[in-house]
């Protein structure tokens, strides 16, 4: 089987940890800093970091339209700040987003005192670790959205067609289950 090339948006945030996780999941990571680098990729990860900063850099580098175009054909996986950038609606405060998934997110939704933690969730019927760092809360999911895992009654991992979002940081846990799931999504679409 041909190894899938998966881009990791590398303007800001913890892109290197995603690259390592993708490699462990059997894909070839490609660190993306400009639109030309999207060519030939099978999928893209938008990492965690600071969504406002990432948004500024995306606009400055003229990457918003190329990313939206890429996402019309290829799977995109956003984690934490990446999930915020992929949402249809962003609040606290509101900001522009790519609107790739029909979800509404509230930034820093868990509140300051408990905004970062390692929690236990259930994924595919198995206990799993979820690292939350100033995470958003998914407040609404559209009908097309499938919730894959929840924490405290709200979705933390969800997919809509080819796209996927996590409000936690799967690249910071020892298990590569979530990255494998994204690579599987890519493989199922292309092979
Ligand atoms: N709080 C950040 C934001 O609003 C996201 C934090 C993260 O990606 N770990 O963009």
mmCIF file of C-alpha atoms and ligand atoms in Angstrom:
data_model
loop_
_atom_site.group_PDB
_atom_site.id
_atom_site.type_symbol
_atom_site.label_atom_id
_atom_site.label_comp_id
_atom_site.label_asym_id
_atom_site.label_seq_id
_atom_site.Cartn_x
_atom_site.Cartn_y
_atom_site.Cartn_z
ATOM 1 C CA UNK A 1 0.000 0.000 0.000
ATOM 2 C CA UNK A 2 1.221 3.479 -0.855
ATOM 3 C CA UNK A 3 2.016 5.552 2.256
ATOM 4 C CA UNK A 4 -0.363 8.511 2.572
ATOM 5 C CA UNK A 5 1.106 11.998 2.659
ATOM 6 C CA UNK A 6 -0.581 13.988 5.390
ATOM 7 C CA UNK A 7 0.103 17.696 5.734
ATOM 8 C CA UNK A 8 0.445 19.358 9.125
ATOM 9 C CA UNK A 9 -0.257 23.094 9.073
ATOM 10 C CA UNK A 10 2.952 24.447 10.602
ATOM 11 C CA UNK A 11 2.439 28.181 11.073
ATOM 12 C CA UNK A 12 2.102 28.018 14.855
ATOM 13 C CA UNK A 13 1.272 25.503 17.576
ATOM 14 C CA UNK A 14 2.373 21.947 18.276
ATOM 15 C CA UNK A 15 2.740 20.718 14.713
ATOM 16 C CA UNK A 16 5.892 18.658 15.349
ATOM 17 C CA UNK A 17 4.098 16.345 17.807
ATOM 18 C CA UNK A 18 1.405 15.747 15.157
ATOM 19 C CA UNK A 19 4.058 14.869 12.603
ATOM 20 C CA UNK A 20 5.531 12.264 14.959
ATOM 21 C CA UNK A 21 2.070 10.812 15.728
ATOM 22 C CA UNK A 22 1.216 10.601 12.017
ATOM 23 C CA UNK A 23 4.467 8.778 11.379
ATOM 24 C CA UNK A 24 3.653 6.278 14.140
ATOM 25 C CA UNK A 25 0.230 5.857 12.521
ATOM 26 C CA UNK A 26 1.905 4.874 9.252
ATOM 27 C CA UNK A 27 1.614 8.119 7.269
ATOM 28 C CA UNK A 28 4.242 10.493 5.900
ATOM 29 C CA UNK A 29 3.932 13.942 7.511
ATOM 30 C CA UNK A 30 4.537 17.020 5.374
ATOM 31 C CA UNK A 31 4.944 20.338 7.211
ATOM 32 C CA UNK A 32 2.842 22.926 5.381
ATOM 33 C CA UNK A 33 3.716 26.631 5.491
ATOM 34 C CA UNK A 34 2.393 27.814 2.131
ATOM 35 C CA UNK A 35 -0.346 26.991 -0.364
ATOM 36 C CA UNK A 36 1.983 25.299 -2.856
ATOM 37 C CA UNK A 37 2.820 22.655 -0.261
ATOM 38 C CA UNK A 38 -0.813 21.476 -0.230
ATOM 39 C CA UNK A 39 -0.391 19.998 -3.697
ATOM 40 C CA UNK A 40 -0.241 16.224 -3.691
ATOM 41 C CA UNK A 41 -1.312 15.786 -0.069
ATOM 42 C CA UNK A 42 -3.920 13.178 0.855
ATOM 43 C CA UNK A 43 -5.130 14.978 3.989
ATOM 44 C CA UNK A 44 -4.270 17.764 6.414
ATOM 45 C CA UNK A 45 -4.009 18.220 10.175
ATOM 46 C CA UNK A 46 -4.620 21.667 11.694
ATOM 47 C CA UNK A 47 -2.911 21.502 15.105
ATOM 48 C CA UNK A 48 -3.648 23.064 18.456
ATOM 49 C CA UNK A 49 -2.079 26.366 19.421
ATOM 50 C CA UNK A 50 -3.764 29.744 19.456
ATOM 51 C CA UNK A 51 -6.532 30.030 16.891
ATOM 52 C CA UNK A 52 -6.489 33.850 16.784
ATOM 53 C CA UNK A 53 -2.766 33.863 16.006
ATOM 54 C CA UNK A 54 -3.153 31.073 13.468
ATOM 55 C CA UNK A 55 -5.991 32.966 11.810
ATOM 56 C CA UNK A 56 -3.819 36.083 11.500
ATOM 57 C CA UNK A 57 -1.015 34.065 9.927
ATOM 58 C CA UNK A 58 -3.436 32.252 7.598
ATOM 59 C CA UNK A 59 -4.768 35.590 6.369
ATOM 60 C CA UNK A 60 -1.299 37.123 6.102
ATOM 61 C CA UNK A 61 -0.035 34.157 4.086
ATOM 62 C CA UNK A 62 -3.168 34.080 1.906
ATOM 63 C CA UNK A 63 -3.934 30.542 3.010
ATOM 64 C CA UNK A 64 -7.661 30.769 3.879
ATOM 65 C CA UNK A 65 -8.957 30.217 0.334
ATOM 66 C CA UNK A 66 -6.407 27.470 -0.556
ATOM 67 C CA UNK A 67 -7.288 25.618 2.675
ATOM 68 C CA UNK A 68 -11.020 25.867 1.957
ATOM 69 C CA UNK A 69 -10.419 24.581 -1.566
ATOM 70 C CA UNK A 70 -8.240 21.702 -0.297
ATOM 71 C CA UNK A 71 -10.974 20.744 2.196
ATOM 72 C CA UNK A 72 -13.566 20.491 -0.591
ATOM 73 C CA UNK A 73 -11.788 17.368 -1.807
ATOM 74 C CA UNK A 74 -9.547 16.061 0.977
ATOM 75 C CA UNK A 75 -9.977 15.126 4.652
ATOM 76 C CA UNK A 76 -8.982 17.694 7.274
ATOM 77 C CA UNK A 77 -8.506 16.973 10.993
ATOM 78 C CA UNK A 78 -8.449 19.902 13.413
ATOM 79 C CA UNK A 79 -7.413 19.593 17.054
ATOM 80 C CA UNK A 80 -8.249 22.204 19.674
ATOM 81 C CA UNK A 81 -7.363 25.534 17.982
ATOM 82 C CA UNK A 82 -7.604 23.571 14.705
ATOM 83 C CA UNK A 83 -11.145 22.502 15.641
ATOM 84 C CA UNK A 84 -11.995 26.159 16.304
ATOM 85 C CA UNK A 85 -10.731 27.086 12.835
ATOM 86 C CA UNK A 86 -12.840 24.307 11.264
ATOM 87 C CA UNK A 87 -16.096 25.141 13.075
ATOM 88 C CA UNK A 88 -19.081 26.813 11.436
ATOM 89 C CA UNK A 89 -19.643 29.048 14.485
ATOM 90 C CA UNK A 90 -17.112 30.373 16.986
ATOM 91 C CA UNK A 91 -17.930 32.254 20.183
ATOM 92 C CA UNK A 92 -16.145 33.732 23.239
ATOM 93 C CA UNK A 93 -15.159 35.758 21.289
ATOM 94 C CA UNK A 94 -16.546 35.246 17.796
ATOM 95 C CA UNK A 95 -13.985 35.033 15.010
ATOM 96 C CA UNK A 96 -13.733 34.009 11.378
ATOM 97 C CA UNK A 97 -13.424 30.301 10.622
ATOM 98 C CA UNK A 98 -13.299 27.925 7.695
ATOM 99 C CA UNK A 99 -16.721 26.422 8.451
ATOM 100 C CA UNK A 100 -15.689 22.919 7.408
ATOM 101 C CA UNK A 101 -17.858 21.211 10.017
ATOM 102 C CA UNK A 102 -21.372 22.075 11.168
ATOM 103 C CA UNK A 103 -20.441 22.617 14.813
ATOM 104 C CA UNK A 104 -20.542 25.601 17.151
ATOM 105 C CA UNK A 105 -17.603 25.976 19.534
ATOM 106 C CA UNK A 106 -17.091 28.153 22.579
ATOM 107 C CA UNK A 107 -13.414 29.014 23.027
ATOM 108 C CA UNK A 108 -11.795 28.263 26.382
ATOM 109 C CA UNK A 109 -15.135 26.733 27.313
ATOM 110 C CA UNK A 110 -13.999 24.876 30.415
ATOM 111 C CA UNK A 111 -13.151 28.068 32.317
ATOM 112 C CA UNK A 112 -9.859 29.261 33.638
ATOM 113 C CA UNK A 113 -9.371 27.292 36.830
ATOM 114 C CA UNK A 114 -9.910 23.927 35.205
ATOM 115 C CA UNK A 115 -9.046 24.731 31.636
ATOM 116 C CA UNK A 116 -6.177 22.250 31.288
ATOM 117 C CA UNK A 117 -6.326 18.630 32.415
ATOM 118 C CA UNK A 118 -5.822 15.020 31.452
ATOM 119 C CA UNK A 119 -9.204 13.281 31.419
ATOM 120 C CA UNK A 120 -10.444 9.776 30.786
ATOM 121 C CA UNK A 121 -12.821 9.296 27.885
ATOM 122 C CA UNK A 122 -14.202 6.248 26.085
ATOM 123 C CA UNK A 123 -13.208 5.758 22.468
ATOM 124 C CA UNK A 124 -14.487 2.812 20.430
ATOM 125 C CA UNK A 125 -15.574 1.187 23.685
ATOM 126 C CA UNK A 126 -12.083 1.425 25.199
ATOM 127 C CA UNK A 127 -10.841 3.791 27.916
ATOM 128 C CA UNK A 128 -8.635 6.510 26.438
ATOM 129 C CA UNK A 129 -6.724 9.531 27.673
ATOM 130 C CA UNK A 130 -7.636 13.033 26.515
ATOM 131 C CA UNK A 131 -5.323 16.008 27.127
ATOM 132 C CA UNK A 132 -7.269 19.279 27.267
ATOM 133 C CA UNK A 133 -5.345 22.577 27.091
ATOM 134 C CA UNK A 134 -7.524 25.690 27.205
ATOM 135 C CA UNK A 135 -9.913 23.641 25.135
ATOM 136 C CA UNK A 136 -13.065 24.795 23.374
ATOM 137 C CA UNK A 137 -16.414 23.175 24.131
ATOM 138 C CA UNK A 138 -18.529 21.964 21.236
ATOM 139 C CA UNK A 139 -21.917 23.494 22.055
ATOM 140 C CA UNK A 140 -23.867 22.341 18.992
ATOM 141 C CA UNK A 141 -23.457 19.662 16.349
ATOM 142 C CA UNK A 142 -25.417 19.576 13.093
ATOM 143 C CA UNK A 143 -27.332 16.535 11.848
ATOM 144 C CA UNK A 144 -24.507 15.469 9.573
ATOM 145 C CA UNK A 145 -22.034 15.327 12.456
ATOM 146 C CA UNK A 146 -21.225 12.002 14.113
ATOM 147 C CA UNK A 147 -20.024 12.252 17.718
ATOM 148 C CA UNK A 148 -17.240 9.726 18.394
ATOM 149 C CA UNK A 149 -16.429 10.565 22.028
ATOM 150 C CA UNK A 150 -17.795 12.760 24.796
ATOM 151 C CA UNK A 151 -16.522 14.251 28.031
ATOM 152 C CA UNK A 152 -18.849 15.657 30.693
ATOM 153 C CA UNK A 153 -21.780 15.334 28.319
ATOM 154 C CA UNK A 154 -20.412 17.321 25.391
ATOM 155 C CA UNK A 155 -18.686 16.014 22.227
ATOM 156 C CA UNK A 156 -14.861 16.036 22.205
ATOM 157 C CA UNK A 157 -14.224 13.982 19.059
ATOM 158 C CA UNK A 158 -16.520 14.188 16.045
ATOM 159 C CA UNK A 159 -16.562 13.661 12.310
ATOM 160 C CA UNK A 160 -18.584 14.927 9.393
ATOM 161 C CA UNK A 161 -17.965 13.112 6.150
ATOM 162 C CA UNK A 162 -14.250 13.258 5.426
ATOM 163 C CA UNK A 163 -13.476 15.778 8.181
ATOM 164 C CA UNK A 164 -12.790 15.243 11.876
ATOM 165 C CA UNK A 165 -12.270 17.458 14.955
ATOM 166 C CA UNK A 166 -10.969 16.842 18.474
ATOM 167 C CA UNK A 167 -11.136 19.445 21.234
ATOM 168 C CA UNK A 168 -8.291 17.642 23.021
ATOM 169 C CA UNK A 169 -4.685 16.968 21.960
ATOM 170 C CA UNK A 170 -4.329 13.352 20.742
ATOM 171 C CA UNK A 171 -0.740 14.064 19.660
ATOM 172 C CA UNK A 172 0.242 14.438 23.344
ATOM 173 C CA UNK A 173 -0.957 10.985 24.429
ATOM 174 C CA UNK A 174 0.975 7.737 24.078
ATOM 175 C CA UNK A 175 -1.842 6.131 22.072
ATOM 176 C CA UNK A 176 -2.091 6.854 18.353
ATOM 177 C CA UNK A 177 -5.702 5.649 18.035
ATOM 178 C CA UNK A 178 -7.060 9.022 16.925
ATOM 179 C CA UNK A 179 -4.350 9.639 14.321
ATOM 180 C CA UNK A 180 -4.839 6.083 13.048
ATOM 181 C CA UNK A 181 -8.518 6.809 12.676
ATOM 182 C CA UNK A 182 -7.743 9.881 10.547
ATOM 183 C CA UNK A 183 -5.227 7.986 8.419
ATOM 184 C CA UNK A 184 -7.856 5.222 7.995
ATOM 185 C CA UNK A 185 -10.385 7.813 6.829
ATOM 186 C CA UNK A 186 -7.903 9.003 4.235
ATOM 187 C CA UNK A 187 -7.053 5.466 3.131
ATOM 188 C CA UNK A 188 -10.690 4.432 2.802
ATOM 189 C CA UNK A 189 -11.378 7.393 0.557
ATOM 190 C CA UNK A 190 -8.434 7.074 -1.756
ATOM 191 C CA UNK A 191 -7.563 3.406 -2.233
HETATM 192 N N1 LIG B 1 -7.607 28.426 23.581
HETATM 193 C C1 LIG B 1 -7.007 28.279 22.293
HETATM 194 C C2 LIG B 1 -7.777 29.075 21.217
HETATM 195 O O1 LIG B 1 -8.778 29.634 21.506
HETATM 196 C C3 LIG B 1 -6.908 26.824 21.871
HETATM 197 C C4 LIG B 1 -5.986 26.087 22.782
HETATM 198 C C5 LIG B 1 -5.298 24.918 22.159
HETATM 199 O O2 LIG B 1 -5.259 24.743 20.938
HETATM 200 N N2 LIG B 1 -4.695 24.122 22.991
HETATM 201 O O3 LIG B 1 -7.357 29.135 20.108
#
